[in-house]
Short mmCIF file of N, CA and C in Angstrom, two decimals:
data_model
loop_
_atom_site.label_atom_id
_atom_site.label_comp_id
_atom_site.label_asym_id
_atom_site.label_seq_id
_atom_site.Cartn_x
_atom_site.Cartn_y
_atom_site.Cartn_z
N MET A 530 -13.57 -107.91 -1.86
CA MET A 530 -14.22 -108.21 -0.56
C MET A 530 -13.11 -108.51 0.45
N ASN A 531 -12.04 -109.13 0.06
CA ASN A 531 -11.05 -109.51 1.09
C ASN A 531 -10.33 -108.29 1.47
N ALA A 532 -10.15 -107.26 0.47
CA ALA A 532 -9.54 -106.00 0.76
C ALA A 532 -10.25 -105.16 1.75
N SER A 533 -11.44 -105.28 1.63
CA SER A 533 -12.48 -104.56 2.39
C SER A 533 -12.39 -105.02 3.96
N ARG A 534 -12.40 -106.46 4.07
CA ARG A 534 -12.38 -106.97 5.31
C ARG A 534 -11.04 -106.88 5.96
N ASN A 535 -10.00 -106.83 5.22
CA ASN A 535 -8.64 -106.60 5.85
C ASN A 535 -8.49 -105.16 6.26
N PHE A 536 -9.16 -104.27 5.53
CA PHE A 536 -9.12 -102.92 5.90
C PHE A 536 -9.81 -102.60 7.10
N GLU A 537 -11.01 -103.29 7.21
CA GLU A 537 -11.85 -103.08 8.39
C GLU A 537 -11.17 -103.68 9.61
N ASN A 538 -10.34 -104.80 9.42
CA ASN A 538 -9.67 -105.35 10.56
C ASN A 538 -8.60 -104.44 11.02
N PHE A 539 -7.90 -103.83 9.95
CA PHE A 539 -6.74 -102.88 10.42
C PHE A 539 -7.48 -101.70 11.20
N VAL A 540 -8.56 -101.25 10.69
CA VAL A 540 -9.09 -99.89 11.32
C VAL A 540 -9.63 -100.41 12.78
N GLY A 541 -10.26 -101.67 12.79
CA GLY A 541 -10.82 -102.06 14.09
C GLY A 541 -9.75 -102.25 15.08
N ASN A 542 -8.61 -102.73 14.75
CA ASN A 542 -7.50 -103.02 15.61
C ASN A 542 -6.91 -101.43 16.05
N LEU A 543 -6.88 -100.59 14.98
CA LEU A 543 -6.37 -99.20 15.34
C LEU A 543 -7.31 -98.43 16.23
N HIS A 544 -8.61 -98.59 16.10
CA HIS A 544 -9.54 -97.86 16.87
C HIS A 544 -10.41 -98.55 17.82
N GLY A 545 -9.97 -99.67 18.25
CA GLY A 545 -10.66 -100.51 19.19
C GLY A 545 -12.04 -101.09 18.77
N SER A 546 -12.12 -101.47 17.40
CA SER A 546 -13.37 -101.99 16.91
C SER A 546 -14.53 -101.08 17.02
N ASP A 547 -14.28 -99.77 16.86
CA ASP A 547 -15.34 -98.61 16.84
C ASP A 547 -15.94 -98.65 15.48
N MET A 548 -17.25 -99.21 15.39
CA MET A 548 -17.86 -99.39 14.09
C MET A 548 -18.35 -98.05 13.43
N ARG A 549 -18.34 -97.07 14.15
CA ARG A 549 -19.03 -95.81 13.63
C ARG A 549 -18.35 -95.18 12.44
N CYS A 550 -17.07 -95.44 12.13
CA CYS A 550 -16.49 -94.85 11.05
C CYS A 550 -16.11 -95.86 9.89
N PHE A 551 -16.60 -97.20 9.93
CA PHE A 551 -16.17 -97.98 8.88
C PHE A 551 -16.65 -97.56 7.62
N HIS A 552 -17.81 -96.85 7.48
CA HIS A 552 -18.41 -96.31 6.30
C HIS A 552 -17.51 -95.40 5.58
N ILE A 553 -16.96 -94.58 6.38
CA ILE A 553 -16.02 -93.57 5.87
C ILE A 553 -14.65 -94.24 5.23
N TYR A 554 -14.20 -95.16 5.97
CA TYR A 554 -12.88 -95.92 5.49
C TYR A 554 -13.21 -96.72 4.33
N ASN A 555 -14.37 -97.42 4.32
CA ASN A 555 -14.80 -98.14 3.13
C ASN A 555 -15.18 -97.25 1.96
N ASP A 556 -15.55 -96.05 2.23
CA ASP A 556 -15.72 -95.10 1.09
C ASP A 556 -14.41 -94.83 0.35
N ILE A 557 -13.39 -94.58 1.33
CA ILE A 557 -12.02 -94.24 0.83
C ILE A 557 -11.48 -95.43 0.00
N LEU A 558 -11.62 -96.62 0.57
CA LEU A 558 -11.22 -97.94 -0.12
C LEU A 558 -11.97 -98.10 -1.52
N GLY A 559 -13.19 -97.80 -1.40
CA GLY A 559 -13.98 -97.92 -2.65
C GLY A 559 -13.47 -96.94 -3.79
N ARG A 560 -13.26 -95.76 -3.46
CA ARG A 560 -12.81 -94.77 -4.46
C ARG A 560 -11.37 -95.14 -4.88
N LEU A 561 -10.55 -95.88 -4.10
CA LEU A 561 -9.28 -96.18 -4.60
C LEU A 561 -9.33 -97.48 -5.56
N SER A 562 -10.49 -98.07 -5.54
CA SER A 562 -10.50 -99.51 -6.17
C SER A 562 -10.08 -99.48 -7.62
N LYS A 563 -10.29 -98.28 -8.21
CA LYS A 563 -9.95 -98.33 -9.67
C LYS A 563 -8.34 -98.39 -9.84
N GLN A 564 -7.58 -98.12 -8.84
CA GLN A 564 -6.15 -98.21 -8.83
C GLN A 564 -5.77 -99.78 -8.67
N PHE A 565 -6.80 -100.57 -8.12
CA PHE A 565 -6.40 -101.96 -7.95
C PHE A 565 -7.08 -102.94 -8.94
N ILE A 566 -7.42 -102.42 -10.06
CA ILE A 566 -8.03 -103.30 -11.09
C ILE A 566 -7.29 -103.03 -12.42
N SER A 567 -6.96 -104.30 -12.97
CA SER A 567 -6.26 -104.22 -14.21
C SER A 567 -7.22 -104.32 -15.32
N ASN A 568 -7.01 -103.60 -16.49
CA ASN A 568 -7.88 -103.64 -17.63
C ASN A 568 -7.36 -104.63 -18.61
N ILE A 569 -6.24 -105.14 -18.36
CA ILE A 569 -5.61 -106.08 -19.36
C ILE A 569 -6.08 -107.58 -19.09
N VAL A 570 -6.61 -108.11 -20.02
CA VAL A 570 -7.26 -109.55 -19.81
C VAL A 570 -5.96 -110.39 -19.60
N GLY A 571 -5.98 -111.21 -18.60
CA GLY A 571 -4.97 -112.28 -18.36
C GLY A 571 -3.80 -111.66 -17.41
N LYS A 572 -3.80 -110.54 -17.23
CA LYS A 572 -2.70 -109.91 -16.38
C LYS A 572 -3.17 -109.87 -14.91
N PRO A 573 -2.26 -110.00 -13.95
CA PRO A 573 -2.71 -109.98 -12.62
C PRO A 573 -3.11 -108.50 -12.20
N LEU A 574 -3.79 -108.50 -11.09
CA LEU A 574 -4.20 -107.03 -10.63
C LEU A 574 -2.93 -106.32 -10.19
N ARG A 575 -3.04 -104.97 -10.49
CA ARG A 575 -1.80 -104.12 -10.16
C ARG A 575 -1.33 -104.19 -8.73
N HIS A 576 -2.30 -103.75 -7.96
CA HIS A 576 -1.85 -103.75 -6.54
C HIS A 576 -2.96 -104.35 -5.73
N VAL A 577 -2.86 -105.62 -5.45
CA VAL A 577 -3.81 -106.38 -4.91
C VAL A 577 -3.73 -106.54 -3.30
N LEU A 578 -4.88 -106.50 -2.66
CA LEU A 578 -4.88 -106.72 -1.20
C LEU A 578 -5.75 -107.86 -1.09
N VAL A 579 -5.05 -109.01 -0.47
CA VAL A 579 -5.75 -110.25 -0.22
C VAL A 579 -5.78 -110.78 1.11
N ASP A 580 -6.55 -111.76 1.32
CA ASP A 580 -6.49 -112.37 2.74
C ASP A 580 -5.29 -113.29 2.91
N THR A 581 -4.69 -113.40 3.96
CA THR A 581 -3.52 -114.11 4.23
C THR A 581 -3.80 -115.65 3.92
N ALA A 582 -5.07 -116.08 3.74
CA ALA A 582 -5.23 -117.47 3.41
C ALA A 582 -4.72 -117.85 2.11
N TYR A 583 -4.55 -116.87 1.24
CA TYR A 583 -4.05 -117.11 -0.14
C TYR A 583 -2.44 -117.01 -0.28
N THR A 584 -1.91 -116.26 0.69
CA THR A 584 -0.31 -116.06 0.67
C THR A 584 0.14 -116.40 2.05
N GLN A 585 1.45 -116.28 2.10
CA GLN A 585 2.11 -116.47 3.49
C GLN A 585 1.82 -115.16 4.26
N SER A 586 1.74 -113.96 3.68
CA SER A 586 1.51 -112.72 4.33
C SER A 586 0.83 -111.77 3.41
N ASN A 587 0.08 -110.74 4.07
CA ASN A 587 -0.48 -109.78 3.07
C ASN A 587 0.64 -108.99 2.29
N ALA A 588 1.75 -108.80 3.00
CA ALA A 588 2.81 -108.14 2.35
C ALA A 588 3.37 -108.90 1.10
N ALA A 589 3.27 -110.09 1.18
CA ALA A 589 3.71 -110.98 -0.07
C ALA A 589 2.85 -110.71 -1.24
N SER A 590 1.57 -110.22 -0.88
CA SER A 590 0.51 -110.21 -2.15
C SER A 590 0.43 -108.65 -2.60
N TYR A 591 1.14 -107.78 -2.00
CA TYR A 591 1.07 -106.55 -2.47
C TYR A 591 1.88 -106.24 -3.82
N PHE A 592 1.45 -105.41 -4.68
CA PHE A 592 2.12 -105.04 -5.83
C PHE A 592 2.84 -106.08 -6.81
N PRO A 593 2.00 -107.12 -7.07
CA PRO A 593 2.63 -108.33 -7.68
C PRO A 593 3.33 -107.94 -8.99
N ARG A 594 2.73 -107.01 -9.81
CA ARG A 594 3.29 -106.64 -11.10
C ARG A 594 4.62 -105.98 -10.90
N ILE A 595 4.79 -105.07 -9.96
CA ILE A 595 5.92 -104.36 -9.72
C ILE A 595 7.11 -105.45 -9.12
N ARG A 596 6.56 -106.21 -8.26
CA ARG A 596 7.51 -107.31 -7.71
C ARG A 596 8.07 -108.23 -8.86
N THR A 597 7.18 -108.55 -9.67
CA THR A 597 7.59 -109.50 -10.77
C THR A 597 8.69 -108.82 -11.78
N LEU A 598 8.28 -107.59 -12.19
CA LEU A 598 9.22 -106.77 -12.91
C LEU A 598 10.57 -106.54 -12.35
N LEU A 599 10.52 -106.25 -11.12
CA LEU A 599 11.83 -106.07 -10.33
C LEU A 599 12.65 -107.36 -10.28
N HIS A 600 11.92 -108.47 -10.00
CA HIS A 600 12.53 -109.67 -10.08
C HIS A 600 13.07 -110.12 -11.24
N GLN A 601 12.42 -109.89 -12.33
CA GLN A 601 12.94 -110.17 -13.69
C GLN A 601 14.04 -109.36 -14.12
N LEU A 602 14.06 -108.06 -13.63
CA LEU A 602 15.40 -107.22 -14.04
C LEU A 602 16.44 -107.76 -13.02
N GLU A 603 16.23 -108.22 -11.97
CA GLU A 603 17.26 -108.59 -11.05
C GLU A 603 17.94 -109.91 -11.65
N LEU A 604 17.17 -110.87 -12.29
CA LEU A 604 17.57 -112.11 -12.79
C LEU A 604 18.08 -111.82 -14.18
N GLY A 605 17.73 -110.75 -14.88
CA GLY A 605 18.07 -110.49 -16.31
C GLY A 605 17.19 -111.68 -17.22
N GLU A 606 16.04 -111.88 -16.90
CA GLU A 606 15.25 -112.97 -17.56
C GLU A 606 14.78 -112.43 -18.92
N ASP A 607 14.57 -111.13 -19.05
CA ASP A 607 14.00 -110.56 -20.31
C ASP A 607 15.22 -109.89 -21.04
N ARG A 608 15.37 -110.13 -22.37
CA ARG A 608 16.35 -109.51 -23.02
C ARG A 608 16.04 -108.06 -23.42
N ASP A 609 14.83 -107.64 -23.56
CA ASP A 609 14.35 -106.33 -23.86
C ASP A 609 14.17 -105.60 -22.62
N VAL A 610 15.31 -105.05 -22.06
CA VAL A 610 15.33 -104.28 -20.88
C VAL A 610 14.54 -102.99 -20.98
N ARG A 611 14.56 -102.44 -22.22
CA ARG A 611 13.88 -101.11 -22.43
C ARG A 611 12.33 -101.35 -22.14
N THR A 612 11.72 -102.36 -22.68
CA THR A 612 10.32 -102.67 -22.62
C THR A 612 10.01 -102.93 -21.14
N MET A 613 10.90 -103.74 -20.49
CA MET A 613 10.61 -104.00 -19.09
C MET A 613 10.73 -102.70 -18.21
N LEU A 614 11.68 -101.86 -18.42
CA LEU A 614 11.77 -100.60 -17.71
C LEU A 614 10.48 -99.61 -17.99
N LYS A 615 10.02 -99.69 -19.25
CA LYS A 615 8.82 -98.94 -19.58
C LYS A 615 7.71 -99.54 -18.80
N SER A 616 7.48 -100.79 -18.82
CA SER A 616 6.46 -101.35 -17.92
C SER A 616 6.54 -101.02 -16.51
N LEU A 617 7.66 -101.04 -15.99
CA LEU A 617 7.77 -100.73 -14.68
C LEU A 617 7.55 -99.26 -14.36
N LYS A 618 7.90 -98.45 -15.24
CA LYS A 618 7.56 -96.94 -15.05
C LYS A 618 6.00 -96.80 -15.09
N VAL A 619 5.23 -97.58 -15.93
CA VAL A 619 3.96 -97.49 -15.93
C VAL A 619 3.24 -97.92 -14.65
N GLU A 620 3.81 -99.08 -14.02
CA GLU A 620 3.29 -99.73 -12.84
C GLU A 620 3.62 -98.73 -11.57
N LEU A 621 4.73 -98.04 -11.67
CA LEU A 621 5.11 -97.22 -10.45
C LEU A 621 4.32 -95.93 -10.57
N SER A 622 4.02 -95.50 -11.90
CA SER A 622 3.07 -94.33 -12.06
C SER A 622 1.75 -94.57 -11.50
N ALA A 623 1.19 -95.68 -11.73
CA ALA A 623 -0.06 -96.12 -11.18
C ALA A 623 -0.11 -96.30 -9.68
N LEU A 624 0.97 -96.69 -9.16
CA LEU A 624 1.03 -96.84 -7.71
C LEU A 624 1.17 -95.39 -7.11
N VAL A 625 1.92 -94.52 -7.60
CA VAL A 625 2.00 -93.06 -7.14
C VAL A 625 0.56 -92.57 -7.15
N THR A 626 -0.11 -92.70 -8.33
CA THR A 626 -1.42 -92.20 -8.48
C THR A 626 -2.36 -92.59 -7.37
N ALA A 627 -2.27 -94.04 -7.00
CA ALA A 627 -3.11 -94.63 -5.89
C ALA A 627 -2.78 -93.84 -4.69
N PHE A 628 -1.40 -93.64 -4.34
CA PHE A 628 -0.97 -93.12 -3.05
C PHE A 628 -1.31 -91.60 -3.07
N ASN A 629 -1.37 -90.92 -4.23
CA ASN A 629 -1.85 -89.43 -4.14
C ASN A 629 -3.39 -89.40 -3.97
N ALA A 630 -4.16 -90.34 -4.50
CA ALA A 630 -5.51 -90.35 -4.40
C ALA A 630 -5.87 -90.65 -2.95
N ALA A 631 -5.08 -91.62 -2.33
CA ALA A 631 -5.42 -91.87 -0.85
C ALA A 631 -5.07 -90.67 -0.08
N SER A 632 -3.95 -90.03 -0.23
CA SER A 632 -3.56 -88.79 0.56
C SER A 632 -4.62 -87.72 0.29
N THR A 633 -5.14 -87.56 -0.88
CA THR A 633 -6.29 -86.59 -1.05
C THR A 633 -7.40 -86.90 -0.40
N LEU A 634 -7.88 -88.18 -0.34
CA LEU A 634 -9.06 -88.54 0.37
C LEU A 634 -8.92 -88.57 1.88
N LEU A 635 -7.72 -88.64 2.35
CA LEU A 635 -7.35 -88.53 3.74
C LEU A 635 -6.98 -87.26 4.12
N ARG A 636 -7.20 -86.26 3.20
CA ARG A 636 -6.86 -84.87 3.45
C ARG A 636 -5.55 -84.65 3.96
N GLY A 637 -4.58 -85.24 3.22
CA GLY A 637 -3.08 -84.98 3.37
C GLY A 637 -2.37 -85.92 4.31
N GLY A 638 -2.97 -86.72 5.06
CA GLY A 638 -2.27 -87.68 6.02
C GLY A 638 -3.12 -88.71 6.51
N LEU A 639 -2.55 -89.73 7.02
CA LEU A 639 -3.36 -90.87 7.57
C LEU A 639 -3.88 -90.61 8.94
N PHE A 640 -3.13 -90.49 9.98
CA PHE A 640 -3.68 -90.46 11.32
C PHE A 640 -4.31 -89.09 11.69
N GLY A 641 -3.62 -88.00 11.32
CA GLY A 641 -4.25 -86.66 11.69
C GLY A 641 -5.57 -86.54 11.00
N SER A 642 -5.65 -86.92 9.67
CA SER A 642 -6.83 -86.67 8.96
C SER A 642 -8.17 -87.69 9.52
N LEU A 643 -7.64 -88.80 9.99
CA LEU A 643 -8.64 -89.76 10.55
C LEU A 643 -9.20 -89.03 11.87
N ASP A 644 -8.37 -88.40 12.58
CA ASP A 644 -8.96 -87.65 13.71
C ASP A 644 -9.89 -86.57 13.35
N ALA A 645 -9.55 -85.90 12.12
CA ALA A 645 -10.45 -84.92 11.52
C ALA A 645 -11.77 -85.59 11.20
N TYR A 646 -11.80 -86.67 10.51
CA TYR A 646 -12.90 -87.42 10.23
C TYR A 646 -13.71 -87.78 11.50
N HIS A 647 -13.16 -88.24 12.38
CA HIS A 647 -13.85 -88.55 13.57
C HIS A 647 -14.49 -87.40 14.25
N ALA A 648 -13.77 -86.29 14.18
CA ALA A 648 -14.37 -85.14 14.93
C ALA A 648 -15.57 -84.57 14.27
N HIS A 649 -15.57 -84.70 12.94
CA HIS A 649 -16.72 -83.90 12.12
C HIS A 649 -17.71 -84.95 11.55
N LEU A 650 -17.27 -86.16 11.26
CA LEU A 650 -18.18 -87.11 10.62
C LEU A 650 -18.66 -88.36 11.41
N CYS A 651 -17.92 -88.89 12.28
CA CYS A 651 -18.04 -90.05 12.82
C CYS A 651 -18.97 -89.94 14.24
N TYR A 652 -19.01 -88.83 14.93
CA TYR A 652 -19.68 -88.58 16.10
C TYR A 652 -20.96 -87.89 15.94
#
């Protein structure tokens, strides 16, 4: 819910609060949601979008598993570097998949494709 609200606020600021296209943007966000859900019980979400009420900034809440793994690598906290690098590869692969899905849903780019959506679907 917070991700949807943040996304709508971003789009509202971008397009002057034009409500006609929110259903399109939320459809895109909904289709990407599988990339933001962890199947592993007790593990944090892969790429979470949260309200700033929970963190100092939205940027601080993005990609917590990747950020944690990179931090552990930097500090050398885990002796099994091979396992940590394998986990990092899995997380980065999931992130690339999310970006590819977003690019496909947006027809290859963010702003140009939003103009195409507006021209054909929003008006």
